[in-house]
Short mmCIF file of C-alpha atoms and ligand atoms in Angstrom, two decimals:
data_model
loop_
_atom_site.label_atom_id
_atom_site.label_comp_id
_atom_site.label_asym_id
_atom_site.label_seq_id
_atom_site.Cartn_x
_atom_site.Cartn_y
_atom_site.Cartn_z
CA UNK A 282 142.20 119.46 123.13
CA UNK A 283 137.78 119.15 124.45
CA UNK A 284 135.81 117.18 122.83
CA UNK A 285 132.29 117.72 122.91
CA UNK A 286 129.45 114.52 121.63
CA UNK A 287 126.08 115.66 120.03
CA UNK A 288 124.00 112.61 120.32
CA UNK A 289 121.40 113.12 117.27
CA UNK A 290 117.75 111.15 116.86
CA UNK A 291 114.70 111.78 117.98
CA UNK A 292 114.34 108.75 119.14
CA UNK A 293 116.73 109.35 122.02
CA UNK A 294 114.66 112.40 123.81
CA UNK A 295 111.72 110.66 123.61
CA UNK A 296 112.74 107.79 125.76
CA UNK A 297 112.49 105.35 123.25
CA UNK A 298 116.84 104.14 123.93
CA UNK A 299 118.80 105.34 126.20
CA UNK A 300 121.64 107.70 124.92
CA UNK A 301 124.46 104.73 125.67
CA UNK A 302 126.79 105.55 122.94
CA UNK A 303 128.17 108.92 124.73
CA UNK A 304 127.98 107.36 128.19
CA UNK A 305 130.54 104.87 125.98
CA UNK A 306 132.03 107.80 124.41
CA UNK A 307 132.47 109.44 126.80
CA UNK A 308 134.58 106.45 129.18
CA UNK A 309 137.14 106.24 125.88
CA UNK A 310 137.57 110.44 125.91
CA UNK A 311 138.50 110.01 129.42
CA UNK A 312 140.84 107.26 128.43
CA UNK A 313 142.33 109.27 126.45
CA UNK A 314 142.52 111.78 128.06
CA UNK A 315 140.49 114.96 126.32
CA UNK A 316 138.41 116.71 128.35
CA UNK A 317 134.79 116.25 127.78
CA UNK A 318 132.51 118.69 129.43
CA UNK A 319 129.67 119.11 128.04
CA UNK A 320 127.52 116.29 125.87
CA UNK A 321 123.99 117.34 124.30
CA UNK A 322 121.43 115.17 122.60
CA UNK A 323 119.51 116.35 120.16
CA UNK A 324 116.33 115.98 117.28
CA UNK A 325 115.87 114.42 113.27
CA UNK A 326 115.66 118.05 112.84
CA UNK A 327 118.21 119.81 110.22
CA UNK A 328 118.44 123.66 111.82
CA UNK A 329 118.81 122.43 115.43
CA UNK A 330 121.21 119.86 114.36
CA UNK A 331 123.27 123.00 112.70
CA UNK A 332 122.34 125.21 116.30
CA UNK A 333 123.72 122.27 118.22
CA UNK A 334 126.57 121.82 116.28
CA UNK A 335 127.36 125.45 116.41
CA UNK A 336 126.69 125.89 119.53
CA UNK A 337 129.27 123.18 120.15
CA UNK A 338 132.37 123.90 118.05
CA UNK A 339 132.10 127.62 119.95
CA UNK A 340 132.44 126.13 123.00
CA UNK A 341 134.81 122.22 122.04
CA UNK A 342 138.03 121.42 119.89
CA UNK A 343 136.45 118.77 118.33
CA UNK A 344 132.73 117.37 118.67
CA UNK A 345 131.61 113.59 117.88
CA UNK A 346 128.65 113.69 116.32
CA UNK A 347 126.99 110.28 115.87
CA UNK A 348 123.52 108.99 114.60
CA UNK A 349 121.96 109.59 111.88
CA UNK A 350 123.99 108.71 108.19
CA UNK A 351 122.00 105.54 107.84
CA UNK A 352 120.00 105.68 104.12
CA UNK A 353 116.70 107.30 105.60
CA UNK A 354 114.87 110.52 105.14
CA UNK A 355 114.89 111.47 108.56
CA UNK A 356 118.68 110.98 108.84
CA UNK A 357 119.91 113.98 108.22
CA UNK A 358 123.69 115.15 110.03
CA UNK A 359 125.66 114.94 106.54
CA UNK A 360 123.44 117.24 105.20
CA UNK A 361 123.54 119.36 108.87
CA UNK A 362 127.42 118.48 109.09
CA UNK A 363 127.62 120.20 105.15
CA UNK A 364 125.23 123.25 106.25
CA UNK A 365 127.89 124.18 109.51
CA UNK A 366 131.08 124.13 106.42
CA UNK A 367 129.72 125.84 104.51
CA UNK A 368 129.77 123.41 101.64
CA UNK A 369 128.24 120.84 99.27
CA UNK A 370 127.98 117.30 99.79
CA UNK A 371 129.41 115.17 97.15
CA UNK A 372 129.60 111.51 95.66
CA UNK A 373 132.62 110.08 96.42
CA UNK A 374 133.01 106.26 94.25
CA UNK A 375 135.37 104.79 96.44
CA UNK A 376 132.76 105.34 98.83
CA UNK A 377 130.01 104.19 96.02
CA UNK A 378 132.12 101.49 95.10
CA UNK A 379 131.74 99.63 99.03
CA UNK A 380 128.23 100.49 98.71
CA UNK A 381 127.24 98.59 95.84
CA UNK A 382 129.64 95.70 96.65
CA UNK A 383 128.61 95.58 100.41
CA UNK A 384 125.53 94.28 98.85
CA UNK A 385 126.52 91.92 95.86
CA UNK A 386 128.31 89.82 98.68
CA UNK A 387 125.17 89.56 100.85
CA UNK A 388 122.60 89.29 97.47
CA UNK A 389 120.46 91.95 97.78
CA UNK A 390 119.96 94.53 95.26
CA UNK A 391 120.69 98.19 96.60
CA UNK A 392 118.44 100.92 97.47
CA UNK A 393 119.05 104.00 96.01
CA UNK A 394 118.98 106.28 98.49
CA UNK A 395 121.67 103.44 100.12
CA UNK A 396 124.02 106.26 97.92
CA UNK A 397 123.64 109.35 99.41
CA UNK A 398 125.54 107.79 102.44
CA UNK A 399 128.51 107.70 100.55
CA UNK A 400 128.13 112.22 100.54
CA UNK A 401 130.61 113.71 101.39
CA UNK A 402 131.19 117.40 102.34
CA UNK A 403 133.78 119.09 99.98
CA UNK A 404 136.76 118.88 100.95
CA UNK A 405 136.00 116.72 104.44
CA UNK A 406 137.81 113.33 104.75
CA UNK A 407 135.82 110.09 105.76
CA UNK A 408 136.52 106.91 107.79
CA UNK A 409 135.41 103.42 105.66
CA UNK A 410 132.87 101.57 106.37
CA UNK A 411 133.63 97.85 108.80
CA UNK A 412 130.74 96.65 109.41
CA UNK A 413 127.94 98.63 107.86
CA UNK A 414 126.89 100.16 104.93
CA UNK A 415 127.29 104.44 106.93
CA UNK A 416 131.43 105.59 106.36
CA UNK A 417 132.03 108.45 108.72
CA UNK A 418 133.05 111.60 108.83
CA UNK A 419 136.06 113.32 110.10
CA UNK A 420 135.86 117.08 108.34
CA UNK A 421 138.21 119.98 109.78
CA UNK A 422 136.73 123.36 110.13
CA UNK A 423 139.53 126.24 111.02
CA UNK A 424 140.88 124.37 114.33
CA UNK A 425 138.26 123.26 115.06
CA UNK A 426 137.01 119.71 114.06
CA UNK A 427 133.73 117.94 113.23
CA UNK A 428 133.57 113.52 112.67
CA UNK A 429 130.51 111.94 112.37
CA UNK A 430 129.87 108.87 113.31
CA UNK A 431 127.04 105.61 113.12
CA UNK A 432 124.43 105.55 115.66
CA UNK A 433 124.46 101.54 116.23
CA UNK A 434 126.62 100.73 118.87
CA UNK A 435 128.76 98.21 117.41
CA UNK A 436 129.72 100.90 114.52
CA UNK A 437 130.04 103.47 116.51
CA UNK A 438 133.00 102.34 118.93
CA UNK A 439 134.39 100.64 115.97
CA UNK A 440 135.35 104.09 114.46
CA UNK A 441 135.59 105.71 117.58
CA UNK A 442 138.31 103.63 118.62
CA UNK A 443 140.26 102.72 115.51
CA UNK A 444 139.82 106.39 113.63
CA UNK A 445 138.30 109.27 116.16
CA UNK A 446 140.61 108.28 119.23
CA UNK A 447 144.07 108.90 117.40
CA UNK A 448 143.24 111.59 115.45
CA UNK A 449 141.85 113.80 118.13
CA UNK A 450 145.10 112.55 120.15
CA UNK A 451 147.20 113.50 117.50
CA UNK A 452 145.11 117.01 117.85
CA UNK A 453 146.08 116.65 120.55
CA UNK A 454 149.82 116.37 119.69
CA UNK A 455 150.76 114.98 123.85
CA UNK A 456 149.84 112.02 124.84
CA UNK A 457 147.19 111.85 128.34
CA UNK A 458 145.02 110.63 130.21
CA UNK A 459 142.70 109.92 133.00
CA UNK A 460 142.43 107.28 135.39
CA UNK A 461 140.14 107.18 138.23
CA UNK A 462 139.84 104.86 141.10
CA UNK A 463 136.57 104.68 143.41
CA UNK A 464 137.66 104.17 147.61
CA UNK A 465 133.72 102.44 149.02
CA UNK A 466 132.95 103.43 152.83
CA UNK A 467 131.02 101.95 155.09
CA UNK A 468 129.11 103.63 158.53
CA UNK A 469 129.01 107.81 157.64
CA UNK A 470 126.46 109.54 155.98
CA UNK A 471 127.65 111.67 153.14
CA UNK A 472 128.44 114.94 154.60
CA UNK A 473 130.51 112.78 157.92
CA UNK A 474 132.45 111.45 154.60
CA UNK A 475 132.79 115.08 152.95
CA UNK A 476 133.92 117.12 156.41
CA UNK A 477 136.96 113.86 156.42
CA UNK A 478 137.87 114.62 153.60
CA UNK A 479 137.45 118.30 153.86
CA UNK A 480 141.39 118.95 154.62
CA UNK A 481 141.92 116.91 151.10
CA UNK A 482 139.75 118.74 148.72
CA UNK A 483 141.42 122.18 149.63
CA UNK A 484 144.78 120.57 149.42
CA UNK A 485 144.75 120.09 146.31
CA UNK A 486 142.55 122.97 145.28
CA UNK A 487 145.13 125.14 146.22
CA UNK A 488 147.52 122.80 143.86
CA UNK A 489 145.71 122.86 140.74
CA UNK A 490 143.02 120.25 140.89
CA UNK A 491 144.87 116.76 139.84
CA UNK A 492 143.41 114.66 141.10
CA UNK A 493 140.11 116.00 142.27
CA UNK A 494 137.56 113.93 144.59
CA UNK A 495 133.75 113.76 143.70
CA UNK A 496 131.05 111.85 146.24
CA UNK A 497 128.76 109.11 145.67
CA UNK A 498 126.24 108.33 147.95
CA UNK A 499 124.98 104.38 147.10
CA UNK A 500 122.16 104.01 148.85
CA UNK A 501 122.57 100.89 151.03
CA UNK A 502 125.74 100.03 149.70
CA UNK A 503 127.67 103.31 150.98
CA UNK A 504 129.49 106.57 150.40
CA UNK A 505 131.75 106.01 146.96
CA UNK A 506 134.83 108.74 146.98
CA UNK A 507 136.39 108.94 143.88
CA UNK A 508 139.52 110.53 142.93
CA UNK A 509 139.51 111.31 139.58
CA UNK A 510 144.22 112.38 138.46
CA UNK A 511 144.75 113.13 134.66
CA UNK A 512 148.18 111.89 133.29
CA UNK A 513 150.01 113.74 130.59
CA UNK A 514 153.52 112.37 128.68
CA UNK A 515 154.95 109.59 127.15
CA UNK A 516 154.32 108.32 131.25
CA UNK A 517 150.60 108.89 130.86
CA UNK A 518 149.48 106.55 132.69
CA UNK A 519 151.55 105.51 135.37
CA UNK A 520 151.39 109.89 135.79
CA UNK A 521 148.19 109.36 136.74
CA UNK A 522 147.98 105.55 138.80
CA UNK A 523 150.45 107.02 140.96
CA UNK A 524 148.57 109.82 141.58
CA UNK A 525 145.22 108.45 142.03
CA UNK A 526 147.15 105.90 144.39
CA UNK A 527 149.02 108.84 146.80
CA UNK A 528 145.73 110.63 146.72
CA UNK A 529 144.28 107.11 148.01
CA UNK A 530 147.06 106.55 151.03
CA UNK A 531 146.14 110.43 151.88
CA UNK A 532 142.28 109.16 151.81
CA UNK A 533 142.81 106.81 153.86
CA UNK A 534 144.40 107.58 156.60
CA UNK A 535 141.37 109.54 157.40
CA UNK A 536 138.01 107.42 155.98
CA UNK A 537 139.98 104.36 158.92
CA UNK A 538 138.46 102.07 158.67
CA UNK A 539 134.94 103.12 157.05
CA UNK A 540 136.60 102.13 153.62
CA UNK A 541 135.83 98.16 152.52
CA UNK A 542 137.10 98.14 149.14
CA UNK A 543 138.07 99.48 145.87
CA UNK A 544 135.91 100.36 143.04
CA UNK A 545 133.96 96.74 142.47
CA UNK A 546 134.90 95.36 145.53
CA UNK A 547 131.75 94.67 147.68
CA UNK A 548 131.36 94.71 151.39
CA UNK A 549 130.90 90.44 151.04
CA UNK A 550 134.95 90.75 149.46
CA UNK A 551 136.09 92.12 151.76
CA UNK A 552 134.62 90.10 153.74
CA UNK A 553 135.87 86.61 151.95
CA UNK A 554 139.47 88.14 151.87
CA UNK A 555 139.63 89.09 155.53
CA UNK A 556 138.73 85.23 156.00
CA UNK A 557 141.15 83.67 154.43
CA UNK A 558 144.18 85.89 155.34
CA UNK A 559 142.66 84.39 158.37
CA UNK A 560 142.27 80.55 157.78
CA UNK A 561 138.87 80.89 159.24
CA UNK A 562 135.82 79.47 157.96
CA UNK A 563 131.89 80.88 158.31
CA UNK A 564 128.18 80.32 159.54
CA UNK A 565 125.52 82.45 159.37
CA UNK A 566 122.30 82.26 161.18
CA UNK A 567 119.39 85.08 160.35
CA UNK A 568 116.21 85.65 161.39
CA UNK A 569 114.57 87.95 159.89
CA UNK A 570 116.96 88.53 156.83
CA UNK A 571 115.42 85.27 156.17
CA UNK A 572 119.00 83.30 154.02
CA UNK A 573 119.81 87.41 152.01
CA UNK A 574 123.47 87.02 153.64
CA UNK A 575 124.81 83.55 152.94
CA UNK A 576 122.75 84.52 149.34
CA UNK A 577 125.45 87.57 149.40
CA UNK A 578 127.59 85.63 150.10
CA UNK A 579 127.55 82.64 147.78
CA UNK A 580 128.32 85.14 145.55
CA UNK A 581 131.42 85.17 145.96
CA UNK A 582 133.66 83.41 143.30
CA UNK A 583 135.82 80.63 145.41
CA UNK A 584 133.36 81.09 148.04
CA UNK A 585 133.18 77.38 149.69
CA UNK A 586 136.73 77.96 150.52
CA UNK A 587 135.55 79.73 153.77
CA UNK A 588 131.46 79.69 153.69
CA UNK A 589 130.83 76.29 155.95
CA UNK A 590 126.97 77.63 155.28
CA UNK A 591 123.47 79.40 157.01
CA UNK A 592 120.80 78.27 158.48
CA UNK A 593 117.16 80.67 158.88
CA UNK A 594 116.32 79.82 162.11
CA UNK A 595 112.51 82.09 161.42
CA UNK A 596 110.69 80.64 164.09
CA UNK A 597 111.52 80.22 168.02
CA UNK A 598 111.68 76.92 167.81
CA UNK A 599 114.10 77.09 165.34
CA UNK A 600 116.27 78.69 166.77
CA UNK A 601 116.52 76.59 170.66
CA UNK A 602 116.16 73.29 168.26
CA UNK A 603 118.96 74.16 166.10
CA UNK A 604 120.50 77.15 167.65
CA UNK A 605 119.74 75.88 171.43
CA UNK A 606 119.23 79.37 171.63
CA UNK A 607 117.50 79.67 175.51
CA UNK A 608 114.07 80.17 176.46
CA UNK A 609 112.89 83.10 176.40
CA UNK A 610 112.55 86.73 173.74
CA UNK A 611 114.46 85.85 170.85
CA UNK A 612 114.55 89.91 169.42
CA UNK A 613 117.48 89.94 172.43
CA UNK A 614 120.91 90.56 173.00
CA UNK A 615 120.97 86.52 175.02
CA UNK A 616 119.60 85.44 172.00
CA UNK A 617 121.53 86.22 169.49
CA UNK A 618 124.86 85.59 171.09
CA UNK A 619 123.75 82.27 170.79
CA UNK A 620 122.47 81.70 167.55
CA UNK A 621 126.08 83.10 166.50
CA UNK A 622 127.93 80.22 168.96
CA UNK A 623 124.64 78.02 167.71
CA UNK A 624 125.73 78.85 163.81
CA UNK A 625 129.49 78.25 164.53
CA UNK A 626 128.45 74.91 166.51
CA UNK A 627 125.91 73.63 164.27
CA UNK A 628 128.05 74.08 161.12
CA UNK A 629 131.64 73.66 162.26
CA UNK A 630 132.97 76.68 161.57
CA UNK A 631 135.21 79.35 162.89
CA UNK A 632 133.60 82.28 163.34
CA UNK A 633 129.48 82.10 163.67
CA UNK A 634 127.43 85.79 162.74
CA UNK A 635 124.03 86.00 163.31
CA UNK A 636 121.38 88.62 163.08
CA UNK A 637 117.28 89.07 164.53
CA UNK A 638 115.04 91.48 165.10
CA UNK A 639 111.50 93.23 164.31
CA UNK A 640 111.45 93.65 160.44
CA UNK A 641 107.69 95.09 160.73
CA UNK A 642 105.21 95.84 159.42
CA UNK A 643 104.03 95.04 163.16
CA UNK A 644 106.04 95.95 166.24
CA UNK A 645 107.73 92.05 168.88
CA UNK A 646 107.60 90.90 171.53
CA UNK A 647 106.95 94.85 172.39
CA UNK A 648 110.03 95.53 170.09
CA UNK A 649 109.27 98.23 167.79
CA UNK A 650 109.58 98.16 164.22
CA UNK A 651 114.00 98.26 163.43
CA UNK A 652 115.21 96.86 166.61
CA UNK A 653 117.73 94.72 165.06
CA UNK A 654 120.93 92.35 167.04
CA UNK A 655 123.65 91.49 165.43
CA UNK A 656 126.09 88.68 167.23
CA UNK A 657 129.50 87.12 166.53
CA UNK A 658 131.03 84.48 167.95
CA UNK A 659 135.42 84.96 167.06
CA UNK A 660 136.24 83.04 170.36
CA UNK A 661 137.83 79.51 167.86
CA UNK A 662 140.05 82.74 166.69
CA UNK A 663 141.69 82.69 169.20
CA UNK A 664 144.06 85.62 170.22
CA UNK A 665 141.05 86.61 173.16
CA UNK A 666 138.41 86.59 170.22
CA UNK A 667 134.77 86.60 172.53
CA UNK A 668 131.19 86.81 171.43
CA UNK A 669 130.11 90.41 170.87
CA UNK A 670 126.72 92.29 169.86
CA UNK A 671 125.84 95.10 168.65
CA UNK A 672 122.20 96.46 168.82
CA UNK A 673 120.90 98.36 165.82
CA UNK A 674 117.67 100.68 165.37
CA UNK A 675 117.02 100.78 162.01
CA UNK A 676 114.40 102.60 159.97
CA UNK A 677 112.60 102.08 156.76
CA UNK A 678 110.04 99.39 156.11
CA UNK A 679 110.34 96.08 155.68
CA UNK A 680 112.53 95.45 153.36
CA UNK A 681 115.22 98.79 153.70
CA UNK A 682 115.46 96.86 157.19
CA UNK A 683 116.50 93.57 156.26
CA UNK A 684 118.47 94.98 153.39
CA UNK A 685 120.44 97.13 156.41
CA UNK A 686 120.97 94.93 158.45
CA UNK A 687 122.55 92.38 156.05
CA UNK A 688 124.90 95.29 155.07
CA UNK A 689 125.48 95.95 158.61
CA UNK A 690 126.00 92.24 159.93
CA UNK A 691 129.32 92.00 157.26
CA UNK A 692 130.22 95.38 158.02
CA UNK A 693 130.04 94.38 161.79
CA UNK A 694 131.77 91.06 160.75
CA UNK A 695 134.39 92.82 158.43
CA UNK A 696 135.16 95.03 161.26
CA UNK A 697 135.62 92.95 163.73
CA UNK A 698 137.96 89.91 161.60
CA UNK A 699 140.18 93.05 160.39
CA UNK A 700 140.61 94.20 164.24
CA UNK A 701 141.35 90.27 165.28
CA UNK A 702 144.40 90.74 162.81
CA UNK A 703 146.18 93.92 163.94
CA UNK A 704 145.95 91.65 166.77
CA UNK A 705 148.09 89.13 165.56
CA UNK A 706 149.63 91.08 163.85
P1 ATP B 933 121.09 103.45 110.31
O1 ATP B 933 122.08 102.84 109.34
O2 ATP B 933 120.85 101.83 111.13
O3 ATP B 933 120.36 104.46 110.02
P2 ATP B 933 122.69 105.67 111.70
O4 ATP B 933 123.58 106.14 112.15
O5 ATP B 933 121.51 106.53 111.14
O6 ATP B 933 122.93 104.35 110.81
P3 ATP B 933 120.91 106.33 113.98
O7 ATP B 933 119.18 105.81 112.75
O8 ATP B 933 120.65 107.07 114.65
O9 ATP B 933 121.72 105.40 112.96
O10 ATP B 933 120.17 104.19 115.05
C1 ATP B 933 120.74 103.59 114.78
C2 ATP B 933 120.01 102.16 116.23
O11 ATP B 933 121.63 103.33 117.06
C3 ATP B 933 118.96 103.48 116.44
O12 ATP B 933 117.64 102.13 116.77
C4 ATP B 933 119.62 102.26 118.26
O13 ATP B 933 119.61 101.55 118.27
C5 ATP B 933 121.09 102.31 118.11
N1 ATP B 933 121.46 104.18 118.75
C6 ATP B 933 121.62 104.89 117.28
N2 ATP B 933 121.86 106.32 118.24
C7 ATP B 933 122.14 105.43 119.97
C8 ATP B 933 122.56 106.31 120.80
N3 ATP B 933 122.91 107.70 121.09
N4 ATP B 933 122.95 105.53 122.39
C9 ATP B 933 123.05 103.79 121.75
N5 ATP B 933 122.10 103.34 120.57
C10 ATP B 933 121.93 104.43 119.80
MG1 MG B 934 119.09 105.62 110.86
#
């Protein structure tokens, strides 16, 4: 079954409200394994709503109209659907009774307009209202069906889960679900990721396109690789998850340690897991990032188990006095190595991480804007752990350089911990 969403409301077109209803319905349709290839928005105009529904019916088996079921003159979805069906609207006494009761229960008098909400196209079914005064509609047309649900989000969600999805899956005659999982990578550009994954894309295409793979460039958070699979049959969810898991294994073999997490795992969560499993704690010294690294790390729930703290050693004297950085340039390999060791020592941590560099707008110590050093002290981790450094030349403005430094430093730490864990096992 293919199902299309038609969101009704001029305010959606004018940008006054965001069409969150359509994205929510898209997610629900996917979870129910119902294909959805189009989403349409249309203003409060009967002729155009009719045209949108007709076009949707040409390419889909089911259409969900959302919005425009209210009592006012601009709520005309009912009229538009009746026109598409080629039937009149009739008032349904059972709906009239419910609407009257709702007003009585609230001790309010009922405007006559509200009775329009009891109108249903001749021959159609309705979805009883539970929260608002507007009932929904289920209108079969040949082998197809038009649903209408209110625009108010919580009323819409209630009717979709209670009535529309069950009706759609019954029509589909098979149980299905669409699931997805996102592998999050850092360190490669989008085209490099696509190139690595190309063999899988070809193989999946040749095998019929289930699962499918999509790329999402997420700026400072790296490149996401999303695997989407459809499962059918009584075990649909398990089938879909199994397809995804086996694809994940294949993709990880191609992408290696550029994959740092799944779905909502961010870089700091990946780092925290590795620190916990190594039984290590972390101390951070930051210059150009001014505490951004520590801020991200402390956002992880339970960070106190592995994070000792951070020192914002912005002035050169602070680097020297608190961290034991020797005389000489502070944007340098020597300085960042001493900062990392100093952070571990001063904070009593197993692992020290440090960053220093030139965020701009002007150069410093003769070094161009974007020159960044990252230092890591893993000597207390055992097994030949050493002090390592890495130099970066980052493009962009001050804010971008700072943010790129944060994620690059966390990624360097992640890879070092990963390597240490592998050397260990
Ligand atoms: P009402 O009885 O309130 O008139 P209705 O079915 O006629 O309900 P609309 O008038 O289209 O629905 O929308 C009512 C409210 O619901 C809007 O003011 C808006 O806040 C919200 N809404 C409507 N459509 C959407 C949408 N597509 N996405 C998110 N919110 C929406
Ligand atoms: Mg309305």
